[in-house]
């Protein structure tokens, strides 16, 4: 582990390189960061965590889920010549195995429900609706018990996240278009 | 020099420290030293934001305040806990001292009894500076508080072998908010700390925020008469920074 524990801990009482206004603004922002009611994740955090989650290996996350067999995941991810290593591989593939989308949706749902989940709820929700969108657009399957109207509302929620990366935004826009064609959004 | 140097186990409030400081006993001397160690840097921080005064004038103002007002005139014996915060009392006393000293040094124009006698605010204005000096005092106070909080957080982290918590605090809070430099990207933190994900780094940040919050609450509790006033004082400090 590489750390800088011996780095200076000194904070000069008055930072002459900054104006009073800048100094006050920095201190206020720091105090605001520690307010109990403040959101725990910044937009930057969420964007970064979503990227990391999408790049995470399917086998590890899905294979460790209760009721799911790692071998089954491995088999589905490599069937018919597929090479699906990550969630991103799965969700951006033109013909993803619907079973893997269902497993991933379940993984997201469990993380959404667990207060001890290391994945922020916002990120889990994006993953959840990404699976539903991919299944609907690419497999022609509705893998959720939510109504199309409720799915449309969920997609709108996703599209309103300012930290959402363009590839996922595109997926949700396509889903919204798909639902609009059916008069559901 | 540690600025708010009471140990976390010392539950003395500022007012009880003031009460001890006026005692002629040895304990009084120690309490006086403690008070000066806490508050002089805050007064210095305020003066540092007064560019129209040269460094030697600032030093003279501070030294004469300690010598004449605090030690000779026993300023602290006049402090009244029922009239609000000790640091507000000290600020007012220091402002009055500045006016008196500058009147003396500039002769008749500011001498007592003259028709054009200036108030502190007018004096500050006439010297080319606005009432922002008062804000500078509050900013220096909060910075003082945060500096001590950071020291205690550092000590806690080192004692518990939590270098990771300290690094995340430094790179995501201390540097961007207190020094104005860029926050280290999460991906870099993940690499440096050999974490498995940015969410782990983010969790460390949340832990460090919570820990610093607790430390700051303890420090603020030392400045209020009753712990129930802590939340209000927290809000007051934020208001002073706006």
Short mmCIF file of C-alpha atoms in Angstrom, two decimals, chain B residues 50 52-53 61 95-103 106 109-110 117-130 133:
data_model
loop_
_atom_site.label_atom_id
_atom_site.label_comp_id
_atom_site.label_asym_id
_atom_site.label_seq_id
_atom_site.Cartn_x
_atom_site.Cartn_y
_atom_site.Cartn_z
CA UNK B 50 -5.41 44.10 6.74
CA UNK B 52 -2.85 48.70 4.86
CA UNK B 53 -1.05 47.96 8.13
CA UNK B 61 -0.86 45.91 18.10
CA UNK B 95 -11.04 46.31 17.96
CA UNK B 96 -11.21 48.91 20.74
CA UNK B 97 -7.52 48.43 21.41
CA UNK B 98 -6.65 48.97 17.75
CA UNK B 99 -8.60 52.23 17.69
CA UNK B 100 -6.93 53.47 20.87
CA UNK B 101 -3.45 52.57 19.69
CA UNK B 102 -3.86 54.13 16.27
CA UNK B 103 -5.34 57.28 17.78
CA UNK B 106 -1.61 59.51 14.82
CA UNK B 109 -6.78 63.79 14.75
CA UNK B 110 -7.93 60.71 16.61
CA UNK B 117 -13.40 60.83 16.80
CA UNK B 118 -13.61 57.70 14.70
CA UNK B 119 -15.20 54.40 15.53
CA UNK B 120 -13.43 51.14 14.79
CA UNK B 121 -15.46 50.66 11.64
CA UNK B 122 -14.71 54.17 10.44
CA UNK B 123 -11.07 53.71 11.27
CA UNK B 124 -10.95 50.43 9.40
CA UNK B 125 -12.68 52.14 6.49
CA UNK B 126 -10.35 55.13 6.62
CA UNK B 127 -7.39 52.80 6.43
CA UNK B 128 -8.74 51.47 3.18
CA UNK B 129 -10.32 48.35 4.46
CA UNK B 130 -13.92 47.42 5.09
CA UNK B 133 -11.90 42.30 8.96
#
